[in-house]
Coordinates of C-alpha atoms in Angstrom, one line a residue:
Chain A
M6 CA 117.4 69.6 106.8
A7 CA 115.4 66.0 107.2
K8 CA 112.7 66.0 105.2
N9 CA 110.2 65.8 107.5
D10 CA 111.2 69.3 109.1
V11 CA 109.3 71.4 107.0
K12 CA 106.0 70.3 105.7
L13 CA 103.2 71.8 103.4
L14 CA 99.9 71.5 104.0
G15 CA 98.1 72.7 100.7
I16 CA 96.0 71.8 97.4
W17 CA 97.7 71.1 94.2
A18 CA 94.8 73.6 92.3
S19 CA 95.4 76.8 95.0
P20 CA 97.6 79.6 93.4
F21 CA 98.9 80.2 97.1
V22 CA 100.1 76.9 97.9
M23 CA 101.9 76.8 94.4
R24 CA 103.8 80.3 95.9
A25 CA 105.5 78.1 98.6
R26 CA 106.4 75.6 96.8
I27 CA 107.8 77.4 94.0
S28 CA 109.6 79.3 96.5
L29 CA 111.0 76.2 98.5
N30 CA 111.9 75.1 95.2
I31 CA 114.2 78.0 94.4
K32 CA 115.8 77.4 97.9
S33 CA 115.8 73.8 97.1
V34 CA 114.6 72.9 100.5
N35 CA 113.4 69.3 100.8
Y36 CA 109.7 69.1 102.1
E37 CA 106.7 66.7 102.7
F38 CA 103.8 68.3 101.1
L39 CA 100.6 66.6 102.9
E40 CA 97.5 67.5 100.3
E41 CA 94.2 68.3 102.0
T42 CA 91.3 67.0 100.7
V43 CA 88.9 69.5 99.0
G44 CA 86.0 70.0 101.1
S45 CA 87.1 68.6 104.4
K46 CA 89.9 70.0 107.2
S47 CA 92.5 67.3 108.1
E48 CA 92.9 67.8 112.4
L49 CA 96.6 69.3 111.3
L50 CA 94.9 72.2 109.1
L51 CA 92.8 73.3 112.3
Q52 CA 95.6 73.1 114.5
S53 CA 97.6 74.8 113.0
N54 CA 95.8 77.6 111.2
P55 CA 93.3 78.1 113.7
V56 CA 92.5 81.4 112.6
H57 CA 91.6 81.0 109.2
K58 CA 91.6 77.4 108.7
K59 CA 93.2 77.7 105.0
V60 CA 95.8 76.3 103.2
P61 CA 98.7 76.9 102.7
V62 CA 100.3 76.5 105.8
L63 CA 104.1 75.7 106.3
I64 CA 105.5 73.4 109.4
H65 CA 108.4 74.2 109.8
G66 CA 109.7 72.0 113.1
D67 CA 106.9 72.7 115.4
K68 CA 106.3 76.1 113.5
P69 CA 103.1 77.1 111.7
I70 CA 103.5 79.9 109.4
C71 CA 100.4 81.0 107.3
E72 CA 99.3 83.6 104.5
S73 CA 101.2 82.5 101.3
L74 CA 103.4 85.6 101.2
V75 CA 104.1 85.5 104.8
I76 CA 105.2 82.3 103.8
V77 CA 107.2 83.1 101.3
Q78 CA 109.2 85.8 102.8
Y79 CA 109.6 83.3 105.7
I80 CA 111.3 80.8 103.1
D81 CA 113.5 84.0 102.1
E82 CA 114.7 84.9 105.4
V83 CA 115.2 81.4 106.9
W84 CA 116.9 79.8 104.0
T85 CA 119.8 82.3 103.0
S86 CA 121.7 80.2 101.2
G87 CA 119.7 79.8 98.3
P88 CA 119.2 82.9 95.6
S89 CA 117.5 85.6 97.0
I90 CA 113.4 86.0 96.2
L91 CA 113.9 89.2 97.5
S92 CA 115.7 92.0 96.6
A93 CA 118.6 93.3 98.6
D94 CA 117.6 97.0 98.2
H95 CA 115.4 98.5 100.7
Y96 CA 113.3 100.4 98.0
D97 CA 112.9 97.5 95.5
R98 CA 111.8 95.2 98.5
A99 CA 109.2 97.4 99.1
I100 CA 108.2 98.2 95.6
Q101 CA 107.9 94.2 95.2
R102 CA 105.9 94.0 98.3
F103 CA 103.5 96.7 97.3
W104 CA 102.8 94.7 93.5
A105 CA 102.1 91.5 95.1
A106 CA 99.7 93.2 97.6
Y107 CA 98.2 94.7 94.7
L108 CA 97.7 91.7 92.9
D109 CA 96.0 89.8 96.0
D110 CA 94.1 92.8 97.2
K111 CA 92.9 93.8 93.6
W112 CA 93.6 92.3 90.8
F113 CA 93.0 88.6 91.6
P114 CA 89.9 89.4 93.6
A115 CA 88.7 91.0 90.2
M116 CA 90.0 88.0 87.7
R117 CA 87.8 85.8 89.7
R118 CA 84.1 87.4 90.2
I119 CA 84.3 87.6 86.0
R120 CA 82.9 83.6 85.0
G121 CA 79.8 84.6 87.8
A122 CA 79.1 88.2 86.5
Q123 CA 77.1 88.7 83.9
G124 CA 76.5 91.9 82.0
E125 CA 78.1 95.6 82.5
E126 CA 79.1 94.2 86.0
R127 CA 81.1 91.5 84.4
Q128 CA 82.7 94.1 81.3
E129 CA 83.7 96.7 84.1
L130 CA 85.6 93.5 86.0
V131 CA 87.1 92.6 82.7
D132 CA 88.0 96.2 81.9
Q133 CA 89.8 96.3 85.5
V134 CA 91.4 93.1 85.1
V135 CA 92.9 94.4 81.5
E136 CA 93.8 97.8 83.2
G137 CA 95.9 96.0 86.1
L138 CA 97.5 94.4 83.2
A139 CA 98.6 97.3 81.6
L140 CA 100.1 98.7 85.0
L141 CA 101.9 95.2 85.6
E142 CA 103.3 95.3 81.7
E143 CA 104.3 98.8 82.3
A144 CA 106.1 97.2 85.8
F145 CA 107.7 94.9 84.0
G146 CA 109.2 96.9 81.6
K147 CA 110.5 98.8 84.6
Y148 CA 112.2 96.3 86.9
S149 CA 113.2 93.3 84.3
K150 CA 115.7 95.5 82.7
G151 CA 115.3 93.6 79.5
K152 CA 115.4 90.7 81.7
A153 CA 113.5 87.5 81.7
F154 CA 111.8 87.8 85.2
F155 CA 110.4 91.2 87.3
G156 CA 113.3 89.3 89.6
G157 CA 116.4 90.0 86.6
D158 CA 117.7 86.8 85.3
Q159 CA 115.6 85.1 88.0
I160 CA 112.2 84.4 89.6
G161 CA 111.6 86.8 92.1
F162 CA 108.8 87.6 94.4
I163 CA 106.5 89.6 92.4
D164 CA 107.4 86.8 89.4
I165 CA 105.8 84.0 92.5
A166 CA 102.8 86.2 93.2
F167 CA 101.6 86.4 89.7
G168 CA 103.2 83.8 88.1
S169 CA 101.5 81.2 91.1
L170 CA 97.8 83.3 89.5
L171 CA 98.3 82.3 86.0
G172 CA 96.5 79.1 85.8
W173 CA 93.2 80.4 87.1
L174 CA 94.2 83.6 85.0
R175 CA 93.9 80.5 82.0
V176 CA 91.0 78.6 83.3
T177 CA 88.9 82.5 83.3
E178 CA 90.1 83.2 79.5
K179 CA 88.8 80.0 78.8
V180 CA 85.5 79.2 80.5
G181 CA 84.8 82.8 80.1
E182 CA 85.5 83.0 76.7
V183 CA 87.6 86.5 77.3
K184 CA 90.9 87.2 76.1
L185 CA 93.0 88.8 79.3
L186 CA 96.6 88.3 78.2
D187 CA 96.5 89.8 74.9
E188 CA 99.9 89.9 72.8
A189 CA 98.8 93.2 71.2
K190 CA 98.3 94.8 74.6
T191 CA 100.9 93.0 77.0
P192 CA 103.9 91.4 74.8
G193 CA 105.9 91.9 77.5
L194 CA 103.8 89.7 79.7
V195 CA 102.9 86.7 77.6
K196 CA 106.7 86.3 77.3
W197 CA 107.4 86.5 80.6
A198 CA 104.7 84.2 81.3
D199 CA 106.3 81.3 79.4
C200 CA 109.5 81.8 80.9
F201 CA 108.0 81.6 84.1
C202 CA 106.0 78.2 83.5
A203 CA 109.4 77.1 81.7
D204 CA 111.3 77.7 84.8
A205 CA 112.7 74.8 87.0
A206 CA 111.3 76.0 90.3
V207 CA 107.7 76.1 88.7
K208 CA 107.3 73.5 86.0
S209 CA 106.5 70.8 88.3
V210 CA 104.1 72.2 90.5
M211 CA 101.7 74.7 87.7
P212 CA 99.0 72.5 87.3
E213 CA 97.5 72.0 83.5
T214 CA 94.7 74.1 82.3
E215 CA 92.7 71.7 81.6
K216 CA 92.5 70.1 85.3
L217 CA 92.0 73.0 86.8
I218 CA 88.6 73.3 84.9
E219 CA 87.7 70.3 85.4
F220 CA 88.6 71.3 89.5
S221 CA 86.5 74.7 89.1
K222 CA 83.5 72.6 87.0
F223 CA 83.9 69.7 90.3
L224 CA 83.9 72.7 93.6
M225 CA 80.9 74.5 91.2
A226 CA 78.4 71.5 91.6
K227 CA 80.0 71.0 94.8
M228 CA 78.7 74.5 95.8
K229 CA 75.5 74.4 94.3
G230 CA 74.9 70.8 95.7
A231 CA 76.0 70.8 99.1
P232 CA 73.9 72.5 101.9
S233 CA 74.7 76.4 102.9
P234 CA 78.0 76.3 104.6
K235 CA 78.7 77.0 107.8
N236 CA 82.3 77.8 109.5
Chain B
M11 CA 118.9 113.3 108.0
A12 CA 117.8 116.4 106.4
E13 CA 113.7 116.6 106.8
D14 CA 113.5 117.2 103.2
S15 CA 114.7 113.7 102.5
V16 CA 111.4 112.5 104.3
K17 CA 107.9 113.2 102.9
L18 CA 104.7 111.7 104.2
L19 CA 101.4 112.9 102.2
G20 CA 98.5 112.1 104.8
Y21 CA 95.0 113.3 105.8
W22 CA 94.2 114.3 109.6
V23 CA 91.6 111.3 109.9
S24 CA 93.1 108.4 108.3
P25 CA 94.7 106.0 111.1
Y26 CA 96.3 104.4 108.1
S27 CA 98.8 108.1 107.7
L28 CA 98.3 107.9 111.6
K29 CA 100.3 104.3 111.4
V30 CA 102.9 106.3 109.7
K31 CA 103.6 109.2 111.7
W32 CA 103.8 106.7 114.9
A33 CA 106.5 104.8 113.0
L34 CA 108.2 107.6 112.3
K35 CA 108.0 109.4 115.3
L36 CA 109.2 106.4 117.4
K37 CA 112.2 106.5 115.1
G38 CA 113.1 109.6 115.5
I39 CA 113.1 110.6 112.2
Q40 CA 112.5 114.3 111.0
Y41 CA 109.7 114.9 108.0
Q42 CA 107.9 117.1 106.5
Y43 CA 103.9 116.7 106.1
V44 CA 101.5 117.6 103.3
E45 CA 98.4 117.6 104.7
E46 CA 96.0 116.4 101.6
D47 CA 92.7 117.4 100.8
L48 CA 91.1 113.8 99.3
Q49 CA 88.0 116.1 97.9
N50 CA 91.0 117.6 95.4
K51 CA 93.7 115.6 95.4
S52 CA 96.7 117.2 94.7
P53 CA 99.1 116.5 91.3
M54 CA 101.5 115.3 93.6
L55 CA 100.0 112.5 95.6
L56 CA 98.3 111.4 91.8
Q57 CA 101.9 111.3 90.4
Y58 CA 103.2 109.4 93.4
N59 CA 100.5 107.2 93.7
P60 CA 99.0 106.3 90.5
V61 CA 97.5 103.1 91.0
Y62 CA 95.9 103.7 94.0
K63 CA 95.8 107.3 94.3
K64 CA 95.5 107.3 98.0
I65 CA 97.5 108.3 101.2
P66 CA 99.6 107.8 103.2
V67 CA 102.1 108.2 100.4
L68 CA 106.2 108.6 102.0
V69 CA 108.5 110.0 100.0
H70 CA 112.0 108.9 100.7
D71 CA 114.9 110.7 98.6
D72 CA 112.1 111.4 95.7
K73 CA 110.8 107.9 95.3
P74 CA 107.7 107.0 96.5
L75 CA 106.1 104.6 98.5
A76 CA 102.4 103.6 99.2
E77 CA 100.1 101.0 101.5
S78 CA 100.6 101.6 105.5
L79 CA 102.0 98.3 105.6
I80 CA 104.7 98.1 103.1
I81 CA 105.3 101.9 104.1
L82 CA 106.3 100.7 108.0
E83 CA 108.5 97.9 106.7
Y84 CA 110.5 99.8 104.8
I85 CA 110.6 102.5 107.1
D86 CA 111.9 99.9 109.6
E87 CA 114.5 98.8 107.3
V88 CA 116.3 101.6 106.3
W89 CA 115.9 103.4 109.8
K90 CA 117.3 100.7 112.2
Q91 CA 116.6 102.3 115.7
N92 CA 113.9 101.2 118.1
P93 CA 112.8 98.1 115.7
L94 CA 109.3 97.7 114.7
L95 CA 109.9 93.8 113.7
P96 CA 111.9 91.0 115.5
I97 CA 115.0 89.8 114.3
D98 CA 113.3 86.1 114.2
P99 CA 111.8 85.0 110.9
Y100 CA 109.2 83.1 113.0
E101 CA 108.1 85.9 115.2
R102 CA 108.4 88.5 112.2
A103 CA 106.1 86.4 109.7
K104 CA 103.3 85.8 113.3
A105 CA 103.6 90.3 113.0
R106 CA 103.5 89.7 109.6
F107 CA 100.2 87.6 109.9
W108 CA 98.5 89.8 112.7
A109 CA 99.4 93.0 110.6
K110 CA 97.3 91.4 107.9
F111 CA 94.2 90.2 109.9
V112 CA 93.8 93.3 110.8
D113 CA 93.4 95.0 107.4
D114 CA 91.7 92.2 106.0
K115 CA 89.4 91.0 108.9
C116 CA 89.2 93.9 111.6
V117 CA 88.7 96.5 109.5
P118 CA 85.7 95.1 106.9
A119 CA 84.1 94.5 110.1
L120 CA 84.3 97.7 111.6
M121 CA 83.8 99.6 108.4
A122 CA 80.8 97.3 108.1
A123 CA 79.3 97.9 111.6
F124 CA 79.4 101.8 111.0
T125 CA 78.0 101.7 107.3
K126 CA 75.0 99.1 107.6
K127 CA 71.8 99.2 109.5
G128 CA 69.6 96.5 110.5
E129 CA 70.5 92.5 110.2
E130 CA 73.4 93.7 108.1
Q131 CA 74.5 95.6 111.0
E132 CA 74.1 93.4 113.7
R133 CA 76.1 90.7 112.0
A134 CA 78.8 93.0 110.5
V135 CA 79.4 93.7 115.1
K136 CA 78.7 90.0 115.7
E137 CA 82.0 89.6 113.3
A138 CA 83.9 92.5 114.9
H139 CA 83.5 91.2 118.1
E140 CA 84.8 87.5 117.1
N141 CA 87.6 89.5 114.9
F142 CA 88.3 91.2 117.9
K143 CA 88.8 88.2 120.2
I144 CA 91.2 86.6 117.8
L145 CA 93.1 89.5 117.7
E146 CA 93.4 89.3 121.8
S147 CA 94.8 85.9 121.4
G148 CA 97.8 86.9 119.0
L149 CA 98.6 89.0 122.2
E150 CA 99.6 85.7 123.8
G151 CA 99.2 87.5 127.2
K152 CA 101.7 89.8 126.3
R153 CA 101.2 93.4 127.8
F154 CA 101.9 94.7 123.9
F155 CA 102.6 92.7 120.5
G156 CA 106.2 93.5 120.2
G157 CA 106.7 92.4 124.2
E158 CA 107.5 95.1 126.8
T159 CA 107.4 97.7 123.9
I160 CA 105.6 98.7 120.9
G161 CA 106.2 97.1 118.0
F162 CA 104.8 96.6 113.9
V163 CA 101.2 95.1 115.3
D164 CA 100.8 97.1 117.9
I165 CA 101.5 100.6 115.0
A166 CA 99.3 98.4 112.5
A167 CA 96.2 97.7 115.1
G168 CA 96.3 100.0 118.0
W169 CA 94.4 102.8 116.1
L170 CA 91.5 101.0 116.6
G171 CA 90.9 100.9 119.7
C172 CA 90.2 104.4 119.2
W173 CA 88.1 104.1 115.9
A174 CA 86.2 101.2 117.3
Q175 CA 85.3 102.9 120.5
M176 CA 84.5 106.3 118.7
T177 CA 82.1 103.7 116.0
G178 CA 80.5 102.2 119.2
E179 CA 79.5 105.9 120.5
I180 CA 78.0 106.7 117.0
I181 CA 75.9 103.5 116.4
G182 CA 74.9 102.9 120.3
I183 CA 76.5 99.5 120.5
K184 CA 79.8 98.7 122.3
L185 CA 82.5 97.1 119.9
I186 CA 85.5 96.6 122.3
D187 CA 84.4 95.2 125.6
A188 CA 86.1 95.0 128.4
E189 CA 84.3 92.2 130.0
T190 CA 84.7 89.5 127.1
M191 CA 88.5 90.8 125.9
P192 CA 90.0 92.3 128.7
L193 CA 93.3 91.7 127.4
L194 CA 92.8 93.2 124.0
D195 CA 90.7 96.5 126.3
S196 CA 94.3 96.8 128.5
W197 CA 96.3 97.0 125.4
F198 CA 94.3 99.7 123.9
Q199 CA 94.6 101.6 126.5
D200 CA 98.0 101.1 127.1
F201 CA 99.3 101.7 124.0
L202 CA 97.1 104.9 123.4
G203 CA 98.2 106.3 126.7
I204 CA 101.6 106.5 125.5
P205 CA 103.2 109.8 125.1
L206 CA 104.5 109.4 121.3
I207 CA 101.2 107.8 120.4
K208 CA 99.2 110.6 121.7
E209 CA 101.3 113.4 120.6
C210 CA 100.1 112.3 117.1
M211 CA 96.8 111.4 117.2
P212 CA 94.1 113.9 115.9
P213 CA 92.4 116.1 118.3
Q214 CA 89.7 113.9 119.4
D215 CA 86.6 116.3 119.7
K216 CA 87.6 117.3 116.0
L217 CA 88.0 113.7 115.1
L218 CA 84.8 112.8 116.4
E219 CA 82.7 115.3 115.0
H220 CA 83.8 114.6 111.5
I221 CA 83.5 110.9 112.1
K222 CA 79.8 111.6 113.4
E223 CA 79.1 113.3 110.1
L224 CA 80.6 111.4 108.0
H225 CA 77.8 108.2 109.9
K226 CA 75.2 110.7 108.9
K227 CA 75.6 110.2 105.1
F228 CA 75.1 106.2 105.6

């Protein structure tokens, strides 16, 4: 497929955009990456995602697809000659979707609130995140069956959903001075994280933690300096 | 398929377990229904859904699944008759997008309109109106989200018609406005008028009473 048949609107720092990029890489799909400028939204973005006005947006031909996990499933369903991202088994697929949704609905929202929180609230969030990691460690043990990934020998849906969040997890640990992913408590996940980040489909799109820290400082400064947002 | 291979743990008030009932009914799947007392959750529920401890839970051949939209997709994949999701990947992506929009945007706004007061409630009502208007655009002028027959998004979203109307009655502010959202309004009426949909609904007077009682706590 010609390169400009597949476009991805995104920003380098976004874990959700990373999910789409990893998936396209797994399927060896050539695509054009259109980097959005932070703080302003392109016409193309506003047109192709009028509901949320957010990245990532995959544009295939002239069809826009929004929401990262919807995009990953779309990629899996369209490019069937590449390795599968979701399992062929119906029940396993449902479990994979369950954990991806858990990460987005419960785990990540708690984790991203840690840095801005204080005192008791902060401790509660940290506890929630650590408990979540214990659940994910158990899930990893069950689904990896001794292999490197949740998906077994290859990266699958849960790997993509969770692994894309590792960058911001590390930022939270460093800036928030808190240990979340602990070798003593979740050894499986610690090893998995290394395997994930080293994978060919991931390496080139996983941002460096230092760069993310700089970016988050830039965002916070922007938020403090900017007038109250209206969208 | 034998009834005892499919079990649904639900709660009569919950639209989430209602969605699953609709899907099972639409596909003609026999199942055993277990009514949970949410004030006193059964060991079975806690065992089957340790992460959230919530209903609905579908158990198929002793394998439990939680989260209503995930359950709907599973049901659709296992039992192929009367498909919920379209075949085309782009249409499927749109369906998943709208189902997520309902849960992420419409439901919180509806909940806030129900539970808050004063200015916060006003804001929530405004947001609910906006989100319903956006949802209406997803219909793309069709009779149902699924086209001529109901599909995934209809089941994921159709219950809003009833719950939004009840909430509107209780808080004294209309949430679904036939004038500003005529297509959405007629879609709700059409959907909720379908016999199999109606059959699965909890008794309306009982439901309204229950929700009125619930509202007193806020």
